Structure formats: structure tokens, C-alpha cells
Coordinates of N, CA and C in Angstrom, one line a residue:
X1 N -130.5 -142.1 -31.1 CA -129.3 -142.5 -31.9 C -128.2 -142.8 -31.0
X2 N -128.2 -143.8 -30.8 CA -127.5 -144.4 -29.4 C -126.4 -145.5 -29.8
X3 N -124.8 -145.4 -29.4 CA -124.4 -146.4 -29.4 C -123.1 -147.1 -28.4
X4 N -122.5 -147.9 -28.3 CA -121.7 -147.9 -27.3 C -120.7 -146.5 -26.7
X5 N -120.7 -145.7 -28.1 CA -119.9 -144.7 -27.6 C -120.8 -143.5 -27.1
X6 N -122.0 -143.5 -27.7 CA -122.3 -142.1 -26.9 C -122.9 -142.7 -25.6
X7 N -122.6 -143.6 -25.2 CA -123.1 -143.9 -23.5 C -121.9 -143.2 -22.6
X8 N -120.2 -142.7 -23.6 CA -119.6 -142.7 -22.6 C -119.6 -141.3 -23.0
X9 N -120.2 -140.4 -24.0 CA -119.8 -139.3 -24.0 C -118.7 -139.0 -25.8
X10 N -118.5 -140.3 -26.3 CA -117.7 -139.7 -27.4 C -118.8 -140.3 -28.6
X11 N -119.6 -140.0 -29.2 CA -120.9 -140.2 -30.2 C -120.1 -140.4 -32.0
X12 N -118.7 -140.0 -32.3 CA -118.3 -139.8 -33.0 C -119.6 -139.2 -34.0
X13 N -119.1 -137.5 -33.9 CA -120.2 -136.5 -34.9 C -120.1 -137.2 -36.7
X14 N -118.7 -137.8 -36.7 CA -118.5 -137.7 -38.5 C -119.2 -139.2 -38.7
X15 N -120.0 -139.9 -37.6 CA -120.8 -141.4 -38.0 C -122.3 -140.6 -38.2
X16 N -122.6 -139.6 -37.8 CA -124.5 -138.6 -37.7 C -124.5 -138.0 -39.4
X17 N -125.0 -138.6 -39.9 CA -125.4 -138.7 -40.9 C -127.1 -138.7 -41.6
X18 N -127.3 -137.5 -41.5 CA -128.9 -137.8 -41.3 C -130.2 -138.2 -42.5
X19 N -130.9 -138.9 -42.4 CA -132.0 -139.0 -43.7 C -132.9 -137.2 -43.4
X20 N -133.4 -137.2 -44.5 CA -133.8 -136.1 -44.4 C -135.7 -136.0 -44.1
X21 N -135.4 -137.3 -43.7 CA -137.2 -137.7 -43.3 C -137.0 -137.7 -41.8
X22 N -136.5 -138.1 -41.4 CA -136.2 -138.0 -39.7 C -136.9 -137.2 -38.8
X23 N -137.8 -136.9 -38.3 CA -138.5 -136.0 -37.1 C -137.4 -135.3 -36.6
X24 N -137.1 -133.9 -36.1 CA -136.8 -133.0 -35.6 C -137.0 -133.2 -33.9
X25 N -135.7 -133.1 -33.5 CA -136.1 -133.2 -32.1 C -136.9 -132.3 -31.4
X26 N -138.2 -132.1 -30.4 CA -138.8 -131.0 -29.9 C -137.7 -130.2 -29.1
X27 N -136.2 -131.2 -28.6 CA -135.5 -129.8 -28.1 C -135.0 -129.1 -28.8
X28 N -134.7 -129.3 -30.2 CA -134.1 -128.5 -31.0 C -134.7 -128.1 -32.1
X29 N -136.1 -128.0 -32.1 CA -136.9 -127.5 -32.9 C -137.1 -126.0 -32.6
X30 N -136.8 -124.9 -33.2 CA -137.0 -123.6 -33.9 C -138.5 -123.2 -34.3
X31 N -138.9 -122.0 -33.6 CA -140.0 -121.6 -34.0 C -139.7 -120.8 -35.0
X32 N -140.4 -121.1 -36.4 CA -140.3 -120.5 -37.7 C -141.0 -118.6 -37.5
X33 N -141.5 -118.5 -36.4 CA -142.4 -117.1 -36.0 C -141.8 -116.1 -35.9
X34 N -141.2 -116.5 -35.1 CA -139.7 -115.4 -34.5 C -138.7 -115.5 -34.5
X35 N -138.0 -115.6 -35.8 CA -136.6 -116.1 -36.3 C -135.7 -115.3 -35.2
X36 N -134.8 -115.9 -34.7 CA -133.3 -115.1 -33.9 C -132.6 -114.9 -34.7
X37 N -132.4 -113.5 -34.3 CA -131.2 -112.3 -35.4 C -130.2 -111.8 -34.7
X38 N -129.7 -112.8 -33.5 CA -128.4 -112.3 -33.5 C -127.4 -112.0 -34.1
X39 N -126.8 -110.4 -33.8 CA -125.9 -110.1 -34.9 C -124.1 -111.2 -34.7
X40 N -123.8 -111.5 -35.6 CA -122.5 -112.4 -35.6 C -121.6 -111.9 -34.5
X41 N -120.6 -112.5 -34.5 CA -119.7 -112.3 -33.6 C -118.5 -111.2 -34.4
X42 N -118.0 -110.5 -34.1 CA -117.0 -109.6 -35.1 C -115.4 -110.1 -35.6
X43 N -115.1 -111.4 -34.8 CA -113.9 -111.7 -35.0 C -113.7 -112.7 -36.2
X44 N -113.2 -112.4 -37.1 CA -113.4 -113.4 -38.4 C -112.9 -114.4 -39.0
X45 N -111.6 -114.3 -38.0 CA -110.8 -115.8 -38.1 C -110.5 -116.3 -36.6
X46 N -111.8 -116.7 -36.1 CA -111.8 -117.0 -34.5 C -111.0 -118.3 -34.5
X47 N -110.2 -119.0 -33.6 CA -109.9 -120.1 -33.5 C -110.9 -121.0 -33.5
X48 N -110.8 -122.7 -33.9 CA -111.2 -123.6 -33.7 C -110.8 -124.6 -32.9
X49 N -110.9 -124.7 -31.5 CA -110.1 -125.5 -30.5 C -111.3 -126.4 -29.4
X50 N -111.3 -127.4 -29.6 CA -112.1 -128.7 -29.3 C -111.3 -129.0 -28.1
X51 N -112.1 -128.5 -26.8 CA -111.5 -128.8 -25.4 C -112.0 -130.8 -25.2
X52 N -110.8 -131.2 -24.4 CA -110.9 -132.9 -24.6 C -111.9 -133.2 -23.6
X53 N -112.1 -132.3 -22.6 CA -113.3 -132.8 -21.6 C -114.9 -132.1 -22.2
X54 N -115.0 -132.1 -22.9 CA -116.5 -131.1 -23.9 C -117.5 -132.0 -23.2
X55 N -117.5 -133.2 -23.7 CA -119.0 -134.1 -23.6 C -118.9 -134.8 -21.6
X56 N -118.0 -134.1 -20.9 CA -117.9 -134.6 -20.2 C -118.7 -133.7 -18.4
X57 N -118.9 -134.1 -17.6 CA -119.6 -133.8 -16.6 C -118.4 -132.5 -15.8
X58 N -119.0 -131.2 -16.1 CA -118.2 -130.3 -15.1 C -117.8 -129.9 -13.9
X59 N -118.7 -131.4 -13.1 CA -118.1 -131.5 -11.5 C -117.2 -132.3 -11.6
X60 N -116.0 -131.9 -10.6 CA -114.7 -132.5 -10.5 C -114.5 -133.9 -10.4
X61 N -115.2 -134.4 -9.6 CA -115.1 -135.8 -9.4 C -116.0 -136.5 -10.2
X62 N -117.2 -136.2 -10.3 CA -117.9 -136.8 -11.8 C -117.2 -137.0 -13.6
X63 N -116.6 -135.7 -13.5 CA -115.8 -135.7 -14.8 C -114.4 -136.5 -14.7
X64 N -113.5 -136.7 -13.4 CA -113.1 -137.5 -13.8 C -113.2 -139.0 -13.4
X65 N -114.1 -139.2 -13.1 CA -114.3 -141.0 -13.3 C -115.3 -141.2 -15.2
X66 N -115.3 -140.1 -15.4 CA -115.8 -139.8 -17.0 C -114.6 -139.9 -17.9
X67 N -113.7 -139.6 -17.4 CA -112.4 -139.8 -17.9 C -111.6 -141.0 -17.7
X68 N -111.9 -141.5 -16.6 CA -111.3 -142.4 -16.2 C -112.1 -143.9 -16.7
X69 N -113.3 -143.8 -17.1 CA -114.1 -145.1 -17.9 C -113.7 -144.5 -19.2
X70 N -113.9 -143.7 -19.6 CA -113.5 -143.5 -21.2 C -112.7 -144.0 -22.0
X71 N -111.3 -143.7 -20.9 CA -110.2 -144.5 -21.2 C -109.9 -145.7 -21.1
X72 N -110.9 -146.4 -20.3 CA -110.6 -147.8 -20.6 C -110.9 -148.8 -21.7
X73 N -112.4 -147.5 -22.8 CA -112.7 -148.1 -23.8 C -112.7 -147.0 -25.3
X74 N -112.0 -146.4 -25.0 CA -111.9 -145.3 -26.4 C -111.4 -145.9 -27.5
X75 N -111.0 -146.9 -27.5 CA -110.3 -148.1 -28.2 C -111.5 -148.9 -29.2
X76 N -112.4 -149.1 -28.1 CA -113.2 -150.4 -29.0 C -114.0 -150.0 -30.3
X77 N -114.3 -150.8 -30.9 CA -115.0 -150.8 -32.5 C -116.4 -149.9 -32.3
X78 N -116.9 -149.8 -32.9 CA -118.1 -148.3 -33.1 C -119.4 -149.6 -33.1
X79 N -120.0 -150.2 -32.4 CA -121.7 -150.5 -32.6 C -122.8 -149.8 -32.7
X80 N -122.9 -149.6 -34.0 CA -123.9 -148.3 -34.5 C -125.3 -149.2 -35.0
X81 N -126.7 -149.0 -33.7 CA -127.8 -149.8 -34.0 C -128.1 -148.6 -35.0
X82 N -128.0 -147.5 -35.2 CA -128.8 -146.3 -35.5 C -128.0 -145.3 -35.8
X83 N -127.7 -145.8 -37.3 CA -126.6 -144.8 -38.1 C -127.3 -143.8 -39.3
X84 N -127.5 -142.4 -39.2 CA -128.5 -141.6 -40.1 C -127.0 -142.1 -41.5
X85 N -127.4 -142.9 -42.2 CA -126.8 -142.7 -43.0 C -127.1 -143.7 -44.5
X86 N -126.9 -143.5 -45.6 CA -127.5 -144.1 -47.0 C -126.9 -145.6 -47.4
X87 N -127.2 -146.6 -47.3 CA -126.9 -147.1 -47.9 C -125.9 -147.5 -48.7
X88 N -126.5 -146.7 -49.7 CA -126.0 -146.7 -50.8 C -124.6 -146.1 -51.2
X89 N -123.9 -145.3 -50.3 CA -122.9 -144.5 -49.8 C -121.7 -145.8 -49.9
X90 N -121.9 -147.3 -48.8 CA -121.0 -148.2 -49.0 C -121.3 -149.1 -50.0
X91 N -122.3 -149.5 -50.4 CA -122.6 -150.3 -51.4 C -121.7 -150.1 -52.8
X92 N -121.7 -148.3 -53.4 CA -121.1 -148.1 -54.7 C -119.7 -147.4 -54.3
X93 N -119.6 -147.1 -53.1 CA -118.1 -146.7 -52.6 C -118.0 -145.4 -53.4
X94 N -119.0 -144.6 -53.9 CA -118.8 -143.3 -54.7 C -118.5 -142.3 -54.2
X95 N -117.7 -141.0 -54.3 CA -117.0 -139.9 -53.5 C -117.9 -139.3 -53.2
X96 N -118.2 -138.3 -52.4 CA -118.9 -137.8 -51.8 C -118.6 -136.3 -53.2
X97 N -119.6 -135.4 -53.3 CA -119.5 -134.5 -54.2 C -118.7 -132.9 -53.8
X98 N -119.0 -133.0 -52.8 CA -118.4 -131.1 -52.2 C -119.1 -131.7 -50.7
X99 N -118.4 -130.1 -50.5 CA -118.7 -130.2 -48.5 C -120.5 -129.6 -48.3
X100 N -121.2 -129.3 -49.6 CA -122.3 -129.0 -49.3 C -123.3 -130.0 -49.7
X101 N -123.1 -131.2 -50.6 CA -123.9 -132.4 -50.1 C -123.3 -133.3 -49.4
X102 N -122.6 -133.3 -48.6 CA -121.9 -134.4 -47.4 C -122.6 -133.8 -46.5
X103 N -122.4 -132.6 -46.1 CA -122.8 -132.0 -44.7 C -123.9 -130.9 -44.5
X104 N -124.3 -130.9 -45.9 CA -125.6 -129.8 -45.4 C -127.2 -130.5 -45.8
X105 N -127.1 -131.0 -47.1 CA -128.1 -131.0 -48.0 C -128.9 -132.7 -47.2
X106 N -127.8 -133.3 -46.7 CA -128.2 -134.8 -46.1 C -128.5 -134.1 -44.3
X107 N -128.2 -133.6 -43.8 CA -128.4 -133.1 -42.5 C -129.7 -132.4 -42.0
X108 N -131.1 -133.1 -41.9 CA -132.3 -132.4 -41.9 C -132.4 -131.3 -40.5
X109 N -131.6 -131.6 -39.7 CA -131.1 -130.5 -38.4 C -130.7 -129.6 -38.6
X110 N -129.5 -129.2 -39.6 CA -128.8 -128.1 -39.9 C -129.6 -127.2 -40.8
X111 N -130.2 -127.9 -42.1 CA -130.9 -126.8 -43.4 C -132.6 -126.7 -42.5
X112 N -132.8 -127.4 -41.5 CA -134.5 -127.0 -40.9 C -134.2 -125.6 -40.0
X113 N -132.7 -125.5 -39.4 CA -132.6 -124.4 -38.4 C -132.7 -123.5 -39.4
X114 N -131.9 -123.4 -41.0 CA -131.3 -122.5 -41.4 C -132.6 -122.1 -41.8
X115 N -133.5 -122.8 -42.1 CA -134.9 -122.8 -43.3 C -135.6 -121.5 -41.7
X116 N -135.7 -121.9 -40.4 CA -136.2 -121.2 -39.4 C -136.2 -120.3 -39.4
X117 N -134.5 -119.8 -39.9 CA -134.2 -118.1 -40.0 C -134.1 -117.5 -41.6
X118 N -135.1 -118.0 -41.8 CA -135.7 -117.4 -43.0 C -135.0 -118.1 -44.5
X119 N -134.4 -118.5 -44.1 CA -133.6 -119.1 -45.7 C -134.4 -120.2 -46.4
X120 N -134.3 -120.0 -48.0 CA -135.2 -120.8 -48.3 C -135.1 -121.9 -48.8
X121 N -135.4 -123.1 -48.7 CA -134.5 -124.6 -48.8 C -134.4 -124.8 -50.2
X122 N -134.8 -123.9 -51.3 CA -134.4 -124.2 -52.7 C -133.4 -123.4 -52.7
X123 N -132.9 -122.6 -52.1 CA -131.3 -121.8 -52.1 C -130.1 -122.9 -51.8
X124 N -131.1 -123.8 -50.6 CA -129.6 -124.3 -50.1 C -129.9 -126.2 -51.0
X125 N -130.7 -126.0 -51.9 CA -130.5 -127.2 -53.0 C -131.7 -128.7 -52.2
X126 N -132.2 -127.8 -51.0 CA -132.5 -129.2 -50.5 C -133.9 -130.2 -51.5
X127 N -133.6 -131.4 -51.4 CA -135.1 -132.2 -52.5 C -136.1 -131.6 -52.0
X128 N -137.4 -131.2 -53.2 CA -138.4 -131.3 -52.8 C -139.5 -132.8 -52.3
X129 N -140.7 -132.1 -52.2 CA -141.6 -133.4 -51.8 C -141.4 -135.0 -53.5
X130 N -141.4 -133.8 -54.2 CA -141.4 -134.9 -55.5 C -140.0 -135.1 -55.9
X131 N -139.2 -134.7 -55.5 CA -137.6 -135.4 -55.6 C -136.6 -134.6 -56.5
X132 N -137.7 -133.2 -57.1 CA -136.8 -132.7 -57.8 C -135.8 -131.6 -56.9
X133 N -135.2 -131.3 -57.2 CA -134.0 -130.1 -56.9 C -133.9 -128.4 -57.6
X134 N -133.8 -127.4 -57.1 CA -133.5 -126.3 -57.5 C -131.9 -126.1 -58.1
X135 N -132.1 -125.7 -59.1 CA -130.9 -126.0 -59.6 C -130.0 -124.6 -58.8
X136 N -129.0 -124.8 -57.9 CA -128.2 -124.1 -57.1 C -126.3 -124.3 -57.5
X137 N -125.9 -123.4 -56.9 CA -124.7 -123.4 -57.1 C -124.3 -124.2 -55.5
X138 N -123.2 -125.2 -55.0 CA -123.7 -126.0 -53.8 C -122.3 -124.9 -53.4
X139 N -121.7 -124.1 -53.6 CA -120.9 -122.9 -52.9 C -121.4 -122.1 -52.7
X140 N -122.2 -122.0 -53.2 CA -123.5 -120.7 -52.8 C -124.3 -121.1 -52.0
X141 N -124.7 -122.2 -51.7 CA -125.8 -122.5 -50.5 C -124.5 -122.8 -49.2
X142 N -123.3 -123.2 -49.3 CA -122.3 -123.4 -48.5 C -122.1 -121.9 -47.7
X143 N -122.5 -121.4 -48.4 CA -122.0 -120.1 -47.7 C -123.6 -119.5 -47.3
X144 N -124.2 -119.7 -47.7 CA -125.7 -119.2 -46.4 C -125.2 -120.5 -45.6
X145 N -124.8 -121.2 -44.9 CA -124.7 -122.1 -44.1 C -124.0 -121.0 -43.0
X146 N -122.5 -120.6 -44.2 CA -120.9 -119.9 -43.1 C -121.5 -119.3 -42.4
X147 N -122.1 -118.5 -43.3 CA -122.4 -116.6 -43.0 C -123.9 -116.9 -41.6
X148 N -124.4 -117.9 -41.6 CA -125.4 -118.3 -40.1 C -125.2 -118.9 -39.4
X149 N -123.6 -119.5 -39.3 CA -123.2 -120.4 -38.6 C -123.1 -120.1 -37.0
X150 N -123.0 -118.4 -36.5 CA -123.0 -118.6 -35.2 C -124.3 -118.4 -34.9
X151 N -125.6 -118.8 -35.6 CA -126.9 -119.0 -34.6 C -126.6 -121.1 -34.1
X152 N -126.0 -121.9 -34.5 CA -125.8 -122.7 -34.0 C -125.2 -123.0 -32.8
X153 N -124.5 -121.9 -32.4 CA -123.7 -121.8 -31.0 C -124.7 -122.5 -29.9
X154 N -124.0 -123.5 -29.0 CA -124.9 -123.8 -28.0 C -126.0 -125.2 -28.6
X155 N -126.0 -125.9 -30.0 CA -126.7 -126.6 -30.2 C -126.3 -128.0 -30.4
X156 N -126.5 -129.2 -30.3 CA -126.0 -130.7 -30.4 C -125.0 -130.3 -32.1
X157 N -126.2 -130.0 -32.8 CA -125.6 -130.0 -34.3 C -123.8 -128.8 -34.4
X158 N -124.1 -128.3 -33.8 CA -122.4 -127.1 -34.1 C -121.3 -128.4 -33.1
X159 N -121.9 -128.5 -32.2 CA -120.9 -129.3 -31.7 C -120.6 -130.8 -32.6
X160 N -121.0 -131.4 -33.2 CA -121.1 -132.5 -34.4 C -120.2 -131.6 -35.5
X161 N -120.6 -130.6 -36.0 CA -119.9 -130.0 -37.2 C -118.6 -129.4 -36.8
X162 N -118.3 -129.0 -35.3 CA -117.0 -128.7 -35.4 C -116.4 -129.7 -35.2
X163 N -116.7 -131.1 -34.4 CA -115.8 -131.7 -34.6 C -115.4 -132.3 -35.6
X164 N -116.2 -132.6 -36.5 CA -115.9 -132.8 -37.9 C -114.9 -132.2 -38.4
X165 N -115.0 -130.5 -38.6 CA -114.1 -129.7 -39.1 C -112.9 -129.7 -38.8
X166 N -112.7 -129.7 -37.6 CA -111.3 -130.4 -36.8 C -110.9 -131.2 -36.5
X167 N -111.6 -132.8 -36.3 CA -110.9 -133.8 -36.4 C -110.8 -134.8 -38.0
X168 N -111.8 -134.4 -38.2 CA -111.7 -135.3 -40.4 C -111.4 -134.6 -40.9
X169 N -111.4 -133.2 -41.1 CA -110.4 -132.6 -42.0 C -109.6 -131.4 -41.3
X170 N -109.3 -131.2 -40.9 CA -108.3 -130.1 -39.6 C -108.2 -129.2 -39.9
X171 N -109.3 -128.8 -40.2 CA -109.8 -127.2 -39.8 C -109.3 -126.7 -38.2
X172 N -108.4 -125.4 -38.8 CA -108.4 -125.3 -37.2 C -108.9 -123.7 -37.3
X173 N -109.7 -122.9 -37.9 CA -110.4 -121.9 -37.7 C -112.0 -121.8 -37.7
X174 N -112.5 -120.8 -37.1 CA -113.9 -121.3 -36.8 C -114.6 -121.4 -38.0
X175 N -115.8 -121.8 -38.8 CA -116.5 -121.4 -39.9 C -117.4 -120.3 -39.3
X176 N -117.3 -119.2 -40.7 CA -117.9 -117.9 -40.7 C -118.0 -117.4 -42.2
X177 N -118.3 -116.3 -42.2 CA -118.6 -116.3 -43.7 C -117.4 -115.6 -44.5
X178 N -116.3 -115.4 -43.3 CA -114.8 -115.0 -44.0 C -114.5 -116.5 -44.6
X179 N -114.4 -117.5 -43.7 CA -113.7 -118.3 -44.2 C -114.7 -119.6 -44.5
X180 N -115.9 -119.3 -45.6 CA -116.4 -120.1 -45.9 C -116.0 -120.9 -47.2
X181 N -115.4 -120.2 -48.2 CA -114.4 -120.9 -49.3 C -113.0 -121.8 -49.0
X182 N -112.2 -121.2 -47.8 CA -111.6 -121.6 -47.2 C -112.2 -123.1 -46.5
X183 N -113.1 -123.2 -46.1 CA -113.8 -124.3 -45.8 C -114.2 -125.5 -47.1
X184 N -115.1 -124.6 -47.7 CA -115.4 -125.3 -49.0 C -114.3 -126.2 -49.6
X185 N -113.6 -125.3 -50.2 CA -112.3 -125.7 -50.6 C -112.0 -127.0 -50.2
X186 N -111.1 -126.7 -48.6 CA -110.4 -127.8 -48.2 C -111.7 -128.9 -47.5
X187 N -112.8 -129.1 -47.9 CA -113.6 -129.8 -47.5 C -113.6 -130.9 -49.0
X188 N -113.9 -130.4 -50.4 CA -114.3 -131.1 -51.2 C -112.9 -131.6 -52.2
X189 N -111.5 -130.6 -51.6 CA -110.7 -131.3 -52.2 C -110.9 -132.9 -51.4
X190 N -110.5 -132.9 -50.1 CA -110.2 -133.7 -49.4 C -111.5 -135.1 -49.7
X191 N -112.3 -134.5 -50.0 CA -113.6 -135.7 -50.7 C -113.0 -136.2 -51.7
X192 N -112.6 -135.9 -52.4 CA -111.9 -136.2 -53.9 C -110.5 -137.3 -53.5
X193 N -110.1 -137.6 -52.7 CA -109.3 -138.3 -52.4 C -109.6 -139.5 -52.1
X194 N -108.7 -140.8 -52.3 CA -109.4 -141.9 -52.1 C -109.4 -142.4 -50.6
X195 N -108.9 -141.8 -49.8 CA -108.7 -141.5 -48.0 C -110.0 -141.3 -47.6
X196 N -111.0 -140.7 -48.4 CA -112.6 -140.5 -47.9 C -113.2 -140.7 -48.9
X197 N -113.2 -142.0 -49.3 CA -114.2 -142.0 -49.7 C -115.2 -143.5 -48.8
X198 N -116.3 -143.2 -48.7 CA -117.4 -144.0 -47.9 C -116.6 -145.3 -46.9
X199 N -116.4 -145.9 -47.9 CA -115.6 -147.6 -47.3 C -114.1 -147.2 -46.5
X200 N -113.9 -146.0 -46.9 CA -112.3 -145.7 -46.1 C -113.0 -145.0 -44.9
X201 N -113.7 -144.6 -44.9 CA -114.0 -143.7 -43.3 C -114.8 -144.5 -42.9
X202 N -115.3 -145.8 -43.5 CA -115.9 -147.0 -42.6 C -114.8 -147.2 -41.9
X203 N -113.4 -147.4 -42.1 CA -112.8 -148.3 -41.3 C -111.9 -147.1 -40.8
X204 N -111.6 -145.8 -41.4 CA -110.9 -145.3 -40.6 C -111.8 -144.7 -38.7
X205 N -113.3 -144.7 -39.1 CA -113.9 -144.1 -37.7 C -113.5 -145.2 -37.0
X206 N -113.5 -146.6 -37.6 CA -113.4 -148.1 -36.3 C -114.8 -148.4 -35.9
X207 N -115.7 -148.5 -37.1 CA -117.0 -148.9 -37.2 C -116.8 -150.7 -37.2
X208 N -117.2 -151.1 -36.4 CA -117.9 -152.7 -36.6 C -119.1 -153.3 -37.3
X209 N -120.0 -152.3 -36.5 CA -121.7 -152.8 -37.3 C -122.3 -151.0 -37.6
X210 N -122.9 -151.1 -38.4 CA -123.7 -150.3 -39.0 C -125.1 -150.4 -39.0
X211 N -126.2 -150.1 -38.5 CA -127.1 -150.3 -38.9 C -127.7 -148.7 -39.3
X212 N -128.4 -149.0 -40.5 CA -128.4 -147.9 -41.7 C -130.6 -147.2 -41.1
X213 N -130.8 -146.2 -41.0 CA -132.0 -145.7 -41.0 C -133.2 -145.6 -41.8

């Protein structure tokens, strides 16, 4: 999923939009055998702070000529050959519904990890093979997302969701399962607005081309 931007390191997370047919990467595939049970972290309103060199190379002089190309095109329009994302999203310009079908139930990386540590994909609403749905509360599957959020630590997908959290809607606390309503909340008011809906975050990311999966 490759485009002019993630050659330099900035992939923009809120353009990764996944189909839910998509293959699983082998590096970030989860053995369903031996679920990891690390216990949470104890602090429950941890900060959320997105350092500006993240995607960048941590030798000195590599990171900064990483910095120094960056800048000379952090500017240009988004050429996306390979955008996980629906169609149909720009076509009808319709609001996105809550923060748990924008970002969980369309993201086949995030509900396959969670499905690994045992949760079961009719909790978190995902379609079955024949297209039907478990009928769920999507705040209630939001929050088995919170409450497992730090086995993501360390993976492509946490790093994609925090920047989301902090840069499209400015979250600046970590998600956990304190502040999973907190999240909710200011995730689906903020859908509800005509600032996000599909065709407005087309032009506010500085998308040019789109090509749809």
C-alpha cells in the first residue's frame, strides 16, 4: 500500500482504510494458539504525544537528510495507487456512523488481532461470510477494542490509530478502557459534522488520485 508519501516516511494513517477481504500481513499475523496476556499498563489517563521524527531513521545523519527531503515535499497532493477504502464512501458523501464502524469494523488488522486474543468477531459486530451481522451495541464492541488497546503497542496498526486520534480528531490522551467513552464520544460527535464527512477529508488529507481496492 504504497504512495508518494510513504516513500518518505509520512503514509498519512487517516487515508488506510481497510476492505475486510484483504490478506493479513505474515509480519503482523498473530498466532490464534497462544493468545498474549499482557497485563495493561496501570496509568489511565497516559498522555498521547506523537514525536515529529516517529517514521524517521534513528541515526543522526540518516534522520536528518529524512528530514531534510521531507520538507521539501510535505506539501504535495496524496497519489494513492492503493487506498483500502469503499467506494461508495465518496460516491453518496454519507456520514460515517460512530467511531466503531469508521475505525474498527472496516479495519481487517485491528478486529483479526483482537479476534487472536480471544474476542469474538460477533461482539465486535464484524459481517459474517453471508453478510449478515450480530446485532451489537457499536459502544460495546468500542470498548473491547479500549480495554485491549495496549496489546497493539509496537505494531504498524497503533501507530496508524494514534495518529488518527491526535491529528483528525485531537485526542490528546492515550485510548484505554478509562477513556474509551471519552473517545467514543468525541470520535462520532465529530462524524456527525459536515467537516468529516467522506468528500471533506478527501480534500482536507490533500488527496489528488485515489485509487479504491
Amino acid at each position: 500500500c504504497s504512495d508518494r508519501r510513504r516513500a518518505r516516511g509520512d503514509e498519512r494513517p487517516h487515508q488506510r482504510m481497510h476492505d475486510t477481504l484483504a490478506p493479513v500481513s505474515p509480519v503482523t499475523r498473530l498466532s490464534t494458539s497462544a493468545p498474549f496476556r499482557r497485563r495493561p499498563p496501570m496509568t489511565a489517563h497516559a498522555p498521547l504525544a506523537l514525536h515529529p521524527d516517529r517514521l524517521f531513521p534513528p541515526e543522526p545523519t540518516q534522520r536528518a537528510i529524512a528530514r531534510r527531503l521531507y520538507g521539501q515535499i510535505a506539501g504535495l497532493p496524496i497519489i494513492s495507487p492503493h487506498g483500502h477504502t469503499d467506494p461508495a464512501w465518496f460516491a453518496t458523501d454519507a456520514p460515517f456512523e460512530n467511531a466503531t464502524e469508521l475505525l474498527l469494523v472496516p479495519d481487517h488488522y485491528v478486529f483479526r488481532m483482537l479476534h487472536s486474543q480471544g474476542v469474538d468477531l460477533d461482539a465486535l459486530g464484524i459481517p459474517r461470510a453471508d453478510g449478515s451481522r450480530a446485532a451489537v451495541d457499536p459502544r460495546a464492541a468500542w470498548h473491547l477494542l479500549a480495554e485491549r488497546f495496549y496489546l497493539f503497542r509496537g505494531t504498524p496498526s497503533a501507530l496508524w490509530l494514534d495518529h488518527v486520534f491526535f491529528e483528525v480528531f485531537g485526542l490528546r490522551v492515550r485510548l484505554s478502557k478509562a477513556t474509551a467513552d471519552l473517545y467514543y464520544d468525541s470520535i462520532t460527535d465529530a462524524l456527525a459534522t459536515p467537516a468529516f464527512r467522506p468528500r471533506a477529508l478527501f480534500e482536507r488529507f490533500g488527496i489528488e488520485v485515489i485509487a479504491t481496492t
